[in-house]
Amino acid sequence: MNKIHHPSALRNREPIACALQEHVFEKFKIYHSSSWPALEIGSGTGAHAELFAKKFPKLVWQPTEYVEGVASVERGVTVKKLDTLREVLGKLSNVKNPLGLDASTPFESWPEPIQQQGGKFTIVFVCNVFHISSWKVATGILAGSSKALRSGGVLVVYGPFKVDGKFTSDGNQAFDEQLRSQNKEW
């Protein structure tokens, strides 16, 4: 059993990879040519990038994770979340060094390596972020993705969504209630 990754991330990463292959890469012919940059917002422990980097070797992943005080990260202060990502993803040749990102800020405030790739990313992948963050983060991700993605690029968002205004499971409803009790902005 992997003690770094959450069990749900380990359960869902293979089905997500299959869906990416079928509905994104094959449909849009993204994956079949040369190397393409891919941005993951909210990488967590790196469970998804760890698998995706192996399954899609032509994508060069830029993992990110929210870190309070991103400026201190750029000055070289050790931050546990980014250290975990480096530990998990560090040996994968098509994964870049993880960056701290506050996605609620304008794209022009995002880390320099992401800004330099602005308009070049093939995919922006966001997993289980929208339901555990403020509306400002969601709108920041949408606005930032529009500047990060190349023409024809794809924003992929995974998470527990309502269908026709209803939860798809009792577990999702209970989780939503728990999150909202912790922070009304979620």
PDB file of C-alpha atoms in Angstrom:
ATOM      1  CA  MET A   1       0.000   0.000   0.000  1.00  0.00           C
ATOM      2  CA  ASN A   2       1.340   3.423  -0.963  1.00  0.00           C
ATOM      3  CA  LYS A   3       1.478   5.544   2.187  1.00  0.00           C
ATOM      4  CA  ILE A   4       2.130   8.853   0.431  1.00  0.00           C
ATOM      5  CA  HIS A   5      -0.928   8.952  -1.844  1.00  0.00           C
ATOM      6  CA  HIS A   6      -4.550   9.101  -0.728  1.00  0.00           C
ATOM      7  CA  PRO A   7      -6.398   5.847  -1.512  1.00  0.00           C
ATOM      8  CA  SER A   8      -8.947   7.690  -3.684  1.00  0.00           C
ATOM      9  CA  ALA A   9      -6.153   9.141  -5.852  1.00  0.00           C
ATOM     10  CA  LEU A  10      -4.755   5.660  -6.363  1.00  0.00           C
ATOM     11  CA  ARG A  11      -8.240   4.349  -7.251  1.00  0.00           C
ATOM     12  CA  ASN A  12      -9.127   7.092  -9.713  1.00  0.00           C
ATOM     13  CA  ARG A  13      -5.854   7.784 -11.512  1.00  0.00           C
ATOM     14  CA  GLU A  14      -6.011   4.799 -13.884  1.00  0.00           C
ATOM     15  CA  PRO A  15      -9.626   5.483 -14.967  1.00  0.00           C
ATOM     16  CA  ILE A  16      -8.733   9.164 -15.435  1.00  0.00           C
ATOM     17  CA  ALA A  17      -5.731   8.189 -17.578  1.00  0.00           C
ATOM     18  CA  CYS A  18      -7.975   5.974 -19.718  1.00  0.00           C
ATOM     19  CA  ALA A  19     -10.486   8.815 -20.126  1.00  0.00           C
ATOM     20  CA  LEU A  20      -7.696  11.230 -21.081  1.00  0.00           C
ATOM     21  CA  GLN A  21      -6.444   8.782 -23.693  1.00  0.00           C
ATOM     22  CA  GLU A  22      -9.884   8.169 -25.186  1.00  0.00           C
ATOM     23  CA  HIS A  23     -11.594  11.548 -24.922  1.00  0.00           C
ATOM     24  CA  VAL A  24      -8.735  14.026 -25.068  1.00  0.00           C
ATOM     25  CA  PHE A  25      -5.565  12.716 -26.648  1.00  0.00           C
ATOM     26  CA  GLU A  26      -7.132  10.594 -29.393  1.00  0.00           C
ATOM     27  CA  LYS A  27      -9.943  13.027 -30.153  1.00  0.00           C
ATOM     28  CA  PHE A  28      -7.721  16.080 -30.412  1.00  0.00           C
ATOM     29  CA  LYS A  29      -4.618  14.300 -31.745  1.00  0.00           C
ATOM     30  CA  ILE A  30      -2.625  15.961 -28.965  1.00  0.00           C
ATOM     31  CA  TYR A  31      -0.454  13.083 -27.912  1.00  0.00           C
ATOM     32  CA  HIS A  32       0.721  11.519 -31.160  1.00  0.00           C
ATOM     33  CA  SER A  33       3.325  13.988 -32.372  1.00  0.00           C
ATOM     34  CA  SER A  34       6.282  15.656 -30.675  1.00  0.00           C
ATOM     35  CA  SER A  35       6.690  16.567 -27.021  1.00  0.00           C
ATOM     36  CA  TRP A  36       4.006  18.791 -25.466  1.00  0.00           C
ATOM     37  CA  PRO A  37       3.955  20.793 -22.212  1.00  0.00           C
ATOM     38  CA  ALA A  38       1.260  19.876 -19.688  1.00  0.00           C
ATOM     39  CA  LEU A  39       0.340  21.822 -16.535  1.00  0.00           C
ATOM     40  CA  GLU A  40      -1.155  20.179 -13.465  1.00  0.00           C
ATOM     41  CA  ILE A  41      -2.748  22.563 -10.960  1.00  0.00           C
ATOM     42  CA  GLY A  42      -3.069  21.153  -7.459  1.00  0.00           C
ATOM     43  CA  SER A  43      -0.795  18.135  -7.803  1.00  0.00           C
ATOM     44  CA  GLY A  44      -1.185  17.102  -4.173  1.00  0.00           C
ATOM     45  CA  THR A  45       1.206  14.218  -3.570  1.00  0.00           C
ATOM     46  CA  GLY A  46       1.805  13.659  -7.293  1.00  0.00           C
ATOM     47  CA  ALA A  47      -0.318  10.520  -7.628  1.00  0.00           C
ATOM     48  CA  HIS A  48      -1.763  11.522 -11.001  1.00  0.00           C
ATOM     49  CA  ALA A  49       1.402  12.993 -12.536  1.00  0.00           C
ATOM     50  CA  GLU A  50       3.312   9.904 -11.413  1.00  0.00           C
ATOM     51  CA  LEU A  51       1.084   7.674 -13.560  1.00  0.00           C
ATOM     52  CA  PHE A  52       0.452  10.137 -16.403  1.00  0.00           C
ATOM     53  CA  ALA A  53       4.181  10.746 -16.931  1.00  0.00           C
ATOM     54  CA  LYS A  54       4.664   7.019 -17.495  1.00  0.00           C
ATOM     55  CA  LYS A  55       1.564   6.500 -19.649  1.00  0.00           C
ATOM     56  CA  PHE A  56       2.027   9.640 -21.766  1.00  0.00           C
ATOM     57  CA  PRO A  57       5.794  10.047 -22.197  1.00  0.00           C
ATOM     58  CA  LYS A  58       5.484  12.750 -24.849  1.00  0.00           C
ATOM     59  CA  LEU A  59       3.845  15.102 -22.369  1.00  0.00           C
ATOM     60  CA  VAL A  60       6.238  17.132 -20.225  1.00  0.00           C
ATOM     61  CA  TRP A  61       4.425  17.744 -16.941  1.00  0.00           C
ATOM     62  CA  GLN A  62       4.723  20.861 -14.807  1.00  0.00           C
ATOM     63  CA  PRO A  63       3.274  19.939 -11.398  1.00  0.00           C
ATOM     64  CA  THR A  64       2.108  22.664  -9.012  1.00  0.00           C
ATOM     65  CA  GLU A  65       0.717  22.771  -5.529  1.00  0.00           C
ATOM     66  CA  TYR A  66      -0.754  25.557  -3.437  1.00  0.00           C
ATOM     67  CA  VAL A  67       1.816  26.756  -0.957  1.00  0.00           C
ATOM     68  CA  GLU A  68       1.108  29.644   1.352  1.00  0.00           C
ATOM     69  CA  GLY A  69       3.687  32.345   0.807  1.00  0.00           C
ATOM     70  CA  VAL A  70       4.838  31.323  -2.666  1.00  0.00           C
ATOM     71  CA  ALA A  71       7.503  34.051  -2.599  1.00  0.00           C
ATOM     72  CA  SER A  72       9.297  32.210   0.238  1.00  0.00           C
ATOM     73  CA  VAL A  73       9.343  29.057  -1.909  1.00  0.00           C
ATOM     74  CA  GLU A  74      11.094  30.904  -4.698  1.00  0.00           C
ATOM     75  CA  ARG A  75      13.772  32.034  -2.191  1.00  0.00           C
ATOM     76  CA  GLY A  76      14.558  28.380  -1.521  1.00  0.00           C
ATOM     77  CA  VAL A  77      12.723  27.799   1.755  1.00  0.00           C
ATOM     78  CA  THR A  78      11.945  24.088   2.096  1.00  0.00           C
ATOM     79  CA  VAL A  79       8.217  23.444   1.908  1.00  0.00           C
ATOM     80  CA  LYS A  80       6.970  19.970   2.789  1.00  0.00           C
ATOM     81  CA  LYS A  81       4.320  19.765   0.023  1.00  0.00           C
ATOM     82  CA  LEU A  82       6.838  20.496  -2.709  1.00  0.00           C
ATOM     83  CA  ASP A  83       9.388  18.172  -1.122  1.00  0.00           C
ATOM     84  CA  THR A  84       6.845  15.346  -1.292  1.00  0.00           C
ATOM     85  CA  LEU A  85       6.248  16.083  -4.975  1.00  0.00           C
ATOM     86  CA  ARG A  86       9.990  16.115  -5.646  1.00  0.00           C
ATOM     87  CA  GLU A  87      10.339  12.767  -3.864  1.00  0.00           C
ATOM     88  CA  VAL A  88       7.530  11.137  -5.850  1.00  0.00           C
ATOM     89  CA  LEU A  89       8.206  12.700  -9.258  1.00  0.00           C
ATOM     90  CA  GLY A  90      11.913  13.511  -9.189  1.00  0.00           C
ATOM     91  CA  LYS A  91      13.100  10.472 -11.136  1.00  0.00           C
ATOM     92  CA  LEU A  92      10.653  10.891 -14.009  1.00  0.00           C
ATOM     93  CA  SER A  93      12.410  12.460 -17.004  1.00  0.00           C
ATOM     94  CA  ASN A  94       9.270  14.146 -18.357  1.00  0.00           C
ATOM     95  CA  VAL A  95       8.289  15.891 -15.129  1.00  0.00           C
ATOM     96  CA  LYS A  96       9.652  19.312 -14.245  1.00  0.00           C
ATOM     97  CA  ASN A  97      10.515  20.558 -10.783  1.00  0.00           C
ATOM     98  CA  PRO A  98       7.262  21.235  -8.854  1.00  0.00           C
ATOM     99  CA  LEU A  99       6.276  24.864  -8.342  1.00  0.00           C
ATOM    100  CA  GLY A 100       4.258  26.614  -5.676  1.00  0.00           C
ATOM    101  CA  LEU A 101       1.165  28.255  -7.189  1.00  0.00           C
ATOM    102  CA  ASP A 102      -1.603  30.388  -5.773  1.00  0.00           C
ATOM    103  CA  ALA A 103      -4.116  29.909  -8.581  1.00  0.00           C
ATOM    104  CA  SER A 104      -6.387  32.620  -7.163  1.00  0.00           C
ATOM    105  CA  THR A 105      -3.943  35.234  -8.436  1.00  0.00           C
ATOM    106  CA  PRO A 106      -3.774  36.646 -11.979  1.00  0.00           C
ATOM    107  CA  PHE A 107      -1.720  34.651 -14.494  1.00  0.00           C
ATOM    108  CA  GLU A 108       0.870  37.434 -14.451  1.00  0.00           C
ATOM    109  CA  SER A 109       1.562  36.495 -10.805  1.00  0.00           C
ATOM    110  CA  TRP A 110       1.963  32.778 -11.474  1.00  0.00           C
ATOM    111  CA  PRO A 111       5.517  31.357 -11.312  1.00  0.00           C
ATOM    112  CA  GLU A 112       7.864  32.553 -14.031  1.00  0.00           C
ATOM    113  CA  PRO A 113       8.369  29.103 -15.641  1.00  0.00           C
ATOM    114  CA  ILE A 114       4.603  28.843 -16.189  1.00  0.00           C
ATOM    115  CA  GLN A 115       4.334  32.388 -17.533  1.00  0.00           C
ATOM    116  CA  GLN A 116       7.193  31.676 -19.953  1.00  0.00           C
ATOM    117  CA  GLN A 117       5.173  28.743 -21.324  1.00  0.00           C
ATOM    118  CA  GLY A 118       2.026  30.872 -21.581  1.00  0.00           C
ATOM    119  CA  GLY A 119       0.068  29.997 -24.713  1.00  0.00           C
ATOM    120  CA  LYS A 120       2.026  26.754 -25.161  1.00  0.00           C
ATOM    121  CA  PHE A 121       0.485  24.231 -22.778  1.00  0.00           C
ATOM    122  CA  THR A 122      -1.395  21.411 -24.486  1.00  0.00           C
ATOM    123  CA  ILE A 123      -3.355  20.458 -21.406  1.00  0.00           C
ATOM    124  CA  VAL A 124      -4.130  21.971 -18.039  1.00  0.00           C
ATOM    125  CA  PHE A 125      -5.223  19.223 -15.655  1.00  0.00           C
ATOM    126  CA  VAL A 126      -7.035  20.037 -12.411  1.00  0.00           C
ATOM    127  CA  CYS A 127      -8.118  17.206 -10.125  1.00  0.00           C
ATOM    128  CA  ASN A 128     -10.145  17.610  -6.933  1.00  0.00           C
ATOM    129  CA  VAL A 129      -9.443  21.306  -6.521  1.00  0.00           C
ATOM    130  CA  PHE A 130     -12.647  23.220  -7.254  1.00  0.00           C
ATOM    131  CA  HIS A 131     -14.706  21.653  -4.467  1.00  0.00           C
ATOM    132  CA  ILE A 132     -12.057  22.300  -1.797  1.00  0.00           C
ATOM    133  CA  SER A 133     -11.174  25.886  -2.601  1.00  0.00           C
ATOM    134  CA  SER A 134     -12.755  29.289  -2.881  1.00  0.00           C
ATOM    135  CA  TRP A 135     -14.605  30.618  -5.912  1.00  0.00           C
ATOM    136  CA  LYS A 136     -11.630  32.950  -6.417  1.00  0.00           C
ATOM    137  CA  VAL A 137      -9.399  29.910  -7.009  1.00  0.00           C
ATOM    138  CA  ALA A 138     -11.870  28.460  -9.530  1.00  0.00           C
ATOM    139  CA  THR A 139     -12.090  31.715 -11.495  1.00  0.00           C
ATOM    140  CA  GLY A 140      -8.300  32.114 -11.248  1.00  0.00           C
ATOM    141  CA  ILE A 141      -7.792  28.658 -12.728  1.00  0.00           C
ATOM    142  CA  LEU A 142     -10.200  29.360 -15.577  1.00  0.00           C
ATOM    143  CA  ALA A 143      -8.632  32.735 -16.367  1.00  0.00           C
ATOM    144  CA  GLY A 144      -5.085  31.435 -15.977  1.00  0.00           C
ATOM    145  CA  SER A 145      -5.772  28.381 -18.111  1.00  0.00           C
ATOM    146  CA  SER A 146      -7.034  30.600 -20.918  1.00  0.00           C
ATOM    147  CA  LYS A 147      -3.589  32.252 -20.965  1.00  0.00           C
ATOM    148  CA  ALA A 148      -1.598  29.073 -20.368  1.00  0.00           C
ATOM    149  CA  LEU A 149      -3.192  26.908 -23.087  1.00  0.00           C
ATOM    150  CA  ARG A 150      -2.165  26.898 -26.722  1.00  0.00           C
ATOM    151  CA  SER A 151      -4.792  27.230 -29.414  1.00  0.00           C
ATOM    152  CA  GLY A 152      -6.666  23.929 -29.380  1.00  0.00           C
ATOM    153  CA  GLY A 153      -5.360  23.070 -25.905  1.00  0.00           C
ATOM    154  CA  VAL A 154      -7.649  21.438 -23.361  1.00  0.00           C
ATOM    155  CA  LEU A 155      -8.611  22.233 -19.780  1.00  0.00           C
ATOM    156  CA  VAL A 156      -9.523  18.994 -17.972  1.00  0.00           C
ATOM    157  CA  VAL A 157     -11.281  19.275 -14.613  1.00  0.00           C
ATOM    158  CA  TYR A 158     -11.992  16.207 -12.488  1.00  0.00           C
ATOM    159  CA  GLY A 159     -13.932  16.167  -9.239  1.00  0.00           C
ATOM    160  CA  PRO A 160     -17.281  15.510  -7.626  1.00  0.00           C
ATOM    161  CA  PHE A 161     -19.851  17.478  -9.574  1.00  0.00           C
ATOM    162  CA  LYS A 162     -23.588  17.702  -9.299  1.00  0.00           C
ATOM    163  CA  VAL A 163     -25.700  16.538 -12.230  1.00  0.00           C
ATOM    164  CA  ASP A 164     -28.941  18.426 -12.750  1.00  0.00           C
ATOM    165  CA  GLY A 165     -28.326  20.116  -9.386  1.00  0.00           C
ATOM    166  CA  LYS A 166     -28.131  16.798  -7.522  1.00  0.00           C
ATOM    167  CA  PHE A 167     -25.203  15.002  -5.928  1.00  0.00           C
ATOM    168  CA  THR A 168     -24.160  11.832  -7.721  1.00  0.00           C
ATOM    169  CA  SER A 169     -23.654   9.971  -4.428  1.00  0.00           C
ATOM    170  CA  ASP A 170     -24.440  10.254  -0.732  1.00  0.00           C
ATOM    171  CA  GLY A 171     -20.690  10.295  -0.069  1.00  0.00           C
ATOM    172  CA  ASN A 172     -20.219  13.373  -2.269  1.00  0.00           C
ATOM    173  CA  GLN A 173     -23.079  15.128  -0.479  1.00  0.00           C
ATOM    174  CA  ALA A 174     -21.627  14.322   2.961  1.00  0.00           C
ATOM    175  CA  PHE A 175     -18.173  15.466   1.855  1.00  0.00           C
ATOM    176  CA  ASP A 176     -19.598  18.714   0.479  1.00  0.00           C
ATOM    177  CA  GLU A 177     -21.402  19.381   3.772  1.00  0.00           C
ATOM    178  CA  GLN A 178     -18.219  18.662   5.720  1.00  0.00           C
ATOM    179  CA  LEU A 179     -16.152  21.013   3.541  1.00  0.00           C
ATOM    180  CA  ARG A 180     -18.721  23.830   3.740  1.00  0.00           C
ATOM    181  CA  SER A 181     -18.796  23.521   7.531  1.00  0.00           C
ATOM    182  CA  GLN A 182     -15.024  24.114   7.530  1.00  0.00           C
ATOM    183  CA  ASN A 183     -15.023  27.044   5.137  1.00  0.00           C
ATOM    184  CA  LYS A 184     -18.114  28.826   3.747  1.00  0.00           C
ATOM    185  CA  GLU A 185     -16.156  29.948   0.628  1.00  0.00           C
ATOM    186  CA  TRP A 186     -15.979  26.328  -0.525  1.00  0.00           C
TER     187      TRP A 186
END
